[in-house]
């Protein structure tokens, strides 16, 4: 059996995933220590930012909420499959934005949908910027997923532009 080859940027993706998970889980432990786990407990942080404890039983930003126990495990299993698929893609990464994006998405999925759902039964959300008219409460893992998707989209546009510019030369 051939050895599993991982590119240098693949290792970068894995390191970014680990960093995202660590930052996510440390921030959640800090907030749980500060606010406790009671739904709705809140504290002002800085300017328009508040910390508000929200138990998110759905997906990112509270989408597809379902309080049934089977929904929790379905989302956990789906997330594990996504992490495995993205991890396989990441090992072949050859562009920096691809590696960063995949790493952030993998780390966010592990932090939210694997660790939180298994330990708490819900995702711990706490970053509240509703004073800026953003209606959802989110966390570091949600941010990692969102920024990671943005990096992948940006990378696909940059890759297409380079492809087109090489074709016209």
mmCIF file of N, CA, C and O in Angstrom, residues 86-130:
data_model
loop_
_atom_site.group_PDB
_atom_site.id
_atom_site.type_symbol
_atom_site.label_atom_id
_atom_site.label_comp_id
_atom_site.label_asym_id
_atom_site.label_seq_id
_atom_site.Cartn_x
_atom_site.Cartn_y
_atom_site.Cartn_z
ATOM 1 N N UNK A 86 -13.566 16.828 3.534
ATOM 2 C CA UNK A 86 -12.718 18.019 3.413
ATOM 3 C C UNK A 86 -11.275 17.715 3.805
ATOM 4 O O UNK A 86 -10.333 18.277 3.240
ATOM 5 N N UNK A 87 -11.096 16.799 4.765
ATOM 6 C CA UNK A 87 -9.744 16.393 5.153
ATOM 7 C C UNK A 87 -9.011 15.692 4.022
ATOM 8 O O UNK A 87 -7.806 15.889 3.829
ATOM 9 N N UNK A 88 -9.742 14.896 3.246
ATOM 10 C CA UNK A 88 -9.139 14.232 2.079
ATOM 11 C C UNK A 88 -8.771 15.272 1.026
ATOM 12 O O UNK A 88 -7.689 15.224 0.434
ATOM 13 N N UNK A 89 -9.664 16.237 0.796
ATOM 14 C CA UNK A 89 -9.385 17.320 -0.154
ATOM 15 C C UNK A 89 -8.176 18.128 0.328
ATOM 16 O O UNK A 89 -7.282 18.458 -0.454
ATOM 17 N N UNK A 90 -8.118 18.432 1.618
ATOM 18 C CA UNK A 90 -7.052 19.278 2.172
ATOM 19 C C UNK A 90 -5.676 18.646 1.999
ATOM 20 O O UNK A 90 -4.698 19.364 1.777
ATOM 21 N N UNK A 91 -5.583 17.335 2.063
ATOM 22 C CA UNK A 91 -4.261 16.710 1.961
ATOM 23 C C UNK A 91 -3.610 16.936 0.609
ATOM 24 O O UNK A 91 -2.401 16.821 0.467
ATOM 25 N N UNK A 92 -4.425 17.302 -0.386
ATOM 26 C CA UNK A 92 -3.911 17.551 -1.732
ATOM 27 C C UNK A 92 -3.812 19.045 -2.050
ATOM 28 O O UNK A 92 -3.563 19.416 -3.190
ATOM 29 N N UNK A 93 -4.011 19.914 -1.057
ATOM 30 C CA UNK A 93 -4.039 21.362 -1.282
ATOM 31 C C UNK A 93 -2.718 21.846 -1.869
ATOM 32 O O UNK A 93 -1.636 21.462 -1.423
ATOM 33 N N UNK A 94 -2.830 22.700 -2.900
ATOM 34 C CA UNK A 94 -1.637 23.267 -3.535
ATOM 35 C C UNK A 94 -1.683 24.795 -3.585
ATOM 36 O O UNK A 94 -0.731 25.415 -4.029
ATOM 37 N N UNK A 95 -2.781 25.386 -3.129
ATOM 38 C CA UNK A 95 -2.886 26.850 -3.105
ATOM 39 C C UNK A 95 -3.178 27.298 -1.672
ATOM 40 O O UNK A 95 -3.995 26.686 -0.974
ATOM 41 N N UNK A 96 -2.540 28.382 -1.233
ATOM 42 C CA UNK A 96 -2.680 28.827 0.159
ATOM 43 C C UNK A 96 -4.119 29.124 0.584
ATOM 44 O O UNK A 96 -4.518 28.731 1.688
ATOM 45 N N UNK A 97 -4.908 29.799 -0.246
ATOM 46 C CA UNK A 97 -6.285 30.111 0.143
ATOM 47 C C UNK A 97 -7.127 28.849 0.286
ATOM 48 O O UNK A 97 -7.999 28.780 1.153
ATOM 49 N N UNK A 98 -6.851 27.864 -0.533
ATOM 50 C CA UNK A 98 -7.559 26.583 -0.411
ATOM 51 C C UNK A 98 -7.235 25.947 0.938
ATOM 52 O O UNK A 98 -8.136 25.498 1.658
ATOM 53 N N UNK A 99 -5.955 25.928 1.291
ATOM 54 C CA UNK A 99 -5.536 25.324 2.561
ATOM 55 C C UNK A 99 -6.146 26.066 3.746
ATOM 56 O O UNK A 99 -6.683 25.443 4.666
ATOM 57 N N UNK A 100 -6.088 27.391 3.726
ATOM 58 C CA UNK A 100 -6.657 28.173 4.822
ATOM 59 C C UNK A 100 -8.161 27.964 4.929
ATOM 60 O O UNK A 100 -8.695 27.753 6.018
ATOM 61 N N UNK A 101 -8.844 28.030 3.794
ATOM 62 C CA UNK A 101 -10.297 27.858 3.790
ATOM 63 C C UNK A 101 -10.713 26.492 4.291
ATOM 64 O O UNK A 101 -11.597 26.376 5.153
ATOM 65 N N UNK A 102 -10.092 25.454 3.774
ATOM 66 C CA UNK A 102 -10.440 24.100 4.209
ATOM 67 C C UNK A 102 -10.138 23.902 5.693
ATOM 68 O O UNK A 102 -10.941 23.318 6.423
ATOM 69 N N UNK A 103 -8.998 24.399 6.132
ATOM 70 C CA UNK A 103 -8.640 24.264 7.542
ATOM 71 C C UNK A 103 -9.645 24.937 8.457
ATOM 72 O O UNK A 103 -10.045 24.380 9.484
ATOM 73 N N UNK A 104 -10.079 26.144 8.083
ATOM 74 C CA UNK A 104 -11.043 26.864 8.916
ATOM 75 C C UNK A 104 -12.401 26.155 8.943
ATOM 76 O O UNK A 104 -13.047 26.074 9.991
ATOM 77 N N UNK A 105 -12.827 25.643 7.791
ATOM 78 C CA UNK A 105 -14.108 24.933 7.737
ATOM 79 C C UNK A 105 -14.038 23.633 8.542
ATOM 80 O O UNK A 105 -14.947 23.311 9.319
ATOM 81 N N UNK A 106 -12.959 22.886 8.375
ATOM 82 C CA UNK A 106 -12.795 21.634 9.125
ATOM 83 C C UNK A 106 -12.795 21.920 10.627
ATOM 84 O O UNK A 106 -13.497 21.265 11.398
ATOM 85 N N UNK A 107 -12.015 22.904 11.047
ATOM 86 C CA UNK A 107 -11.946 23.248 12.467
ATOM 87 C C UNK A 107 -13.283 23.711 13.008
ATOM 88 O O UNK A 107 -13.685 23.328 14.118
ATOM 89 N N UNK A 108 -14.002 24.513 12.229
ATOM 90 C CA UNK A 108 -15.319 24.976 12.658
ATOM 91 C C UNK A 108 -16.315 23.835 12.783
ATOM 92 O O UNK A 108 -17.094 23.774 13.740
ATOM 93 N N UNK A 109 -16.278 22.915 11.839
ATOM 94 C CA UNK A 109 -17.191 21.767 11.886
ATOM 95 C C UNK A 109 -16.880 20.864 13.075
ATOM 96 O O UNK A 109 -17.789 20.376 13.752
ATOM 97 N N UNK A 110 -15.599 20.681 13.348
ATOM 98 C CA UNK A 110 -15.228 19.854 14.504
ATOM 99 C C UNK A 110 -15.650 20.543 15.801
ATOM 100 O O UNK A 110 -16.240 19.925 16.689
ATOM 101 N N UNK A 111 -15.376 21.849 15.908
ATOM 102 C CA UNK A 111 -15.697 22.581 17.138
ATOM 103 C C UNK A 111 -17.182 22.630 17.426
ATOM 104 O O UNK A 111 -17.618 22.402 18.549
ATOM 105 N N UNK A 112 -17.965 22.959 16.415
ATOM 106 C CA UNK A 112 -19.413 23.101 16.606
ATOM 107 C C UNK A 112 -20.133 21.775 16.583
ATOM 108 O O UNK A 112 -20.854 21.424 17.506
ATOM 109 N N UNK A 113 -19.998 21.090 15.486
ATOM 110 C CA UNK A 113 -20.896 19.982 15.221
ATOM 111 C C UNK A 113 -20.420 18.648 15.757
ATOM 112 O O UNK A 113 -21.201 17.715 15.836
ATOM 113 N N UNK A 114 -19.171 18.552 16.124
ATOM 114 C CA UNK A 114 -18.724 17.297 16.719
ATOM 115 C C UNK A 114 -18.538 17.462 18.226
ATOM 116 O O UNK A 114 -19.225 16.821 19.006
ATOM 117 N N UNK A 115 -17.666 18.348 18.640
ATOM 118 C CA UNK A 115 -17.379 18.486 20.074
ATOM 119 C C UNK A 115 -18.608 18.989 20.837
ATOM 120 O O UNK A 115 -19.047 18.365 21.802
ATOM 121 N N UNK A 116 -19.154 20.139 20.431
ATOM 122 C CA UNK A 116 -20.273 20.725 21.181
ATOM 123 C C UNK A 116 -21.491 19.810 21.234
ATOM 124 O O UNK A 116 -22.092 19.622 22.288
ATOM 125 N N UNK A 117 -21.867 19.248 20.110
ATOM 126 C CA UNK A 117 -23.083 18.416 20.092
ATOM 127 C C UNK A 117 -22.915 17.156 20.931
ATOM 128 O O UNK A 117 -23.859 16.704 21.572
ATOM 129 N N UNK A 118 -21.717 16.584 20.932
ATOM 130 C CA UNK A 118 -21.493 15.388 21.736
ATOM 131 C C UNK A 118 -21.456 15.750 23.220
ATOM 132 O O UNK A 118 -22.089 15.087 24.042
ATOM 133 N N UNK A 119 -20.745 16.826 23.587
ATOM 134 C CA UNK A 119 -20.587 17.182 25.004
ATOM 135 C C UNK A 119 -21.847 17.833 25.587
ATOM 136 O O UNK A 119 -22.305 17.452 26.665
ATOM 137 N N UNK A 120 -22.406 18.838 24.889
ATOM 138 C CA UNK A 120 -23.506 19.632 25.448
ATOM 139 C C UNK A 120 -24.881 19.249 24.899
ATOM 140 O O UNK A 120 -25.893 19.564 25.512
ATOM 141 N N UNK A 121 -24.914 18.666 23.713
ATOM 142 C CA UNK A 121 -26.200 18.378 23.067
ATOM 143 C C UNK A 121 -26.660 19.530 22.192
ATOM 144 O O UNK A 121 -27.700 19.453 21.552
ATOM 145 N N UNK A 122 -25.906 20.602 22.163
ATOM 146 C CA UNK A 122 -26.200 21.788 21.357
ATOM 147 C C UNK A 122 -24.883 22.525 21.123
ATOM 148 O O UNK A 122 -23.868 22.212 21.745
ATOM 149 N N UNK A 123 -24.908 23.489 20.220
ATOM 150 C CA UNK A 123 -23.740 24.324 19.968
ATOM 151 C C UNK A 123 -23.814 25.538 20.887
ATOM 152 O O UNK A 123 -24.868 26.154 21.033
ATOM 153 N N UNK A 124 -22.694 25.872 21.504
ATOM 154 C CA UNK A 124 -22.594 27.032 22.389
ATOM 155 C C UNK A 124 -22.313 28.265 21.527
ATOM 156 O O UNK A 124 -21.227 28.409 20.981
ATOM 157 N N UNK A 125 -23.309 29.135 21.392
ATOM 158 C CA UNK A 125 -23.148 30.401 20.673
ATOM 159 C C UNK A 125 -23.146 31.533 21.691
ATOM 160 O O UNK A 125 -23.871 31.468 22.692
ATOM 161 N N UNK A 126 -22.364 32.591 21.435
ATOM 162 C CA UNK A 126 -22.260 33.646 22.437
ATOM 163 C C UNK A 126 -21.883 35.025 21.900
ATOM 164 O O UNK A 126 -22.011 36.013 22.607
ATOM 165 N N UNK A 127 -21.402 35.157 20.688
ATOM 166 C CA UNK A 127 -21.019 36.466 20.162
ATOM 167 C C UNK A 127 -22.284 37.140 19.630
ATOM 168 O O UNK A 127 -22.885 36.687 18.664
ATOM 169 N N UNK A 128 -22.675 38.210 20.287
ATOM 170 C CA UNK A 128 -23.939 38.897 20.005
ATOM 171 C C UNK A 128 -23.642 40.323 19.559
ATOM 172 O O UNK A 128 -23.193 41.147 20.342
ATOM 173 N N UNK A 129 -23.883 40.584 18.278
ATOM 174 C CA UNK A 129 -23.700 41.933 17.732
ATOM 175 C C UNK A 129 -25.038 42.462 17.208
ATOM 176 O O UNK A 129 -25.092 43.175 16.211
ATOM 177 N N UNK A 130 -26.103 42.099 17.906
ATOM 178 C CA UNK A 130 -27.440 42.511 17.473
ATOM 179 C C UNK A 130 -27.599 44.027 17.472
ATOM 180 O O UNK A 130 -28.446 44.557 16.748
#
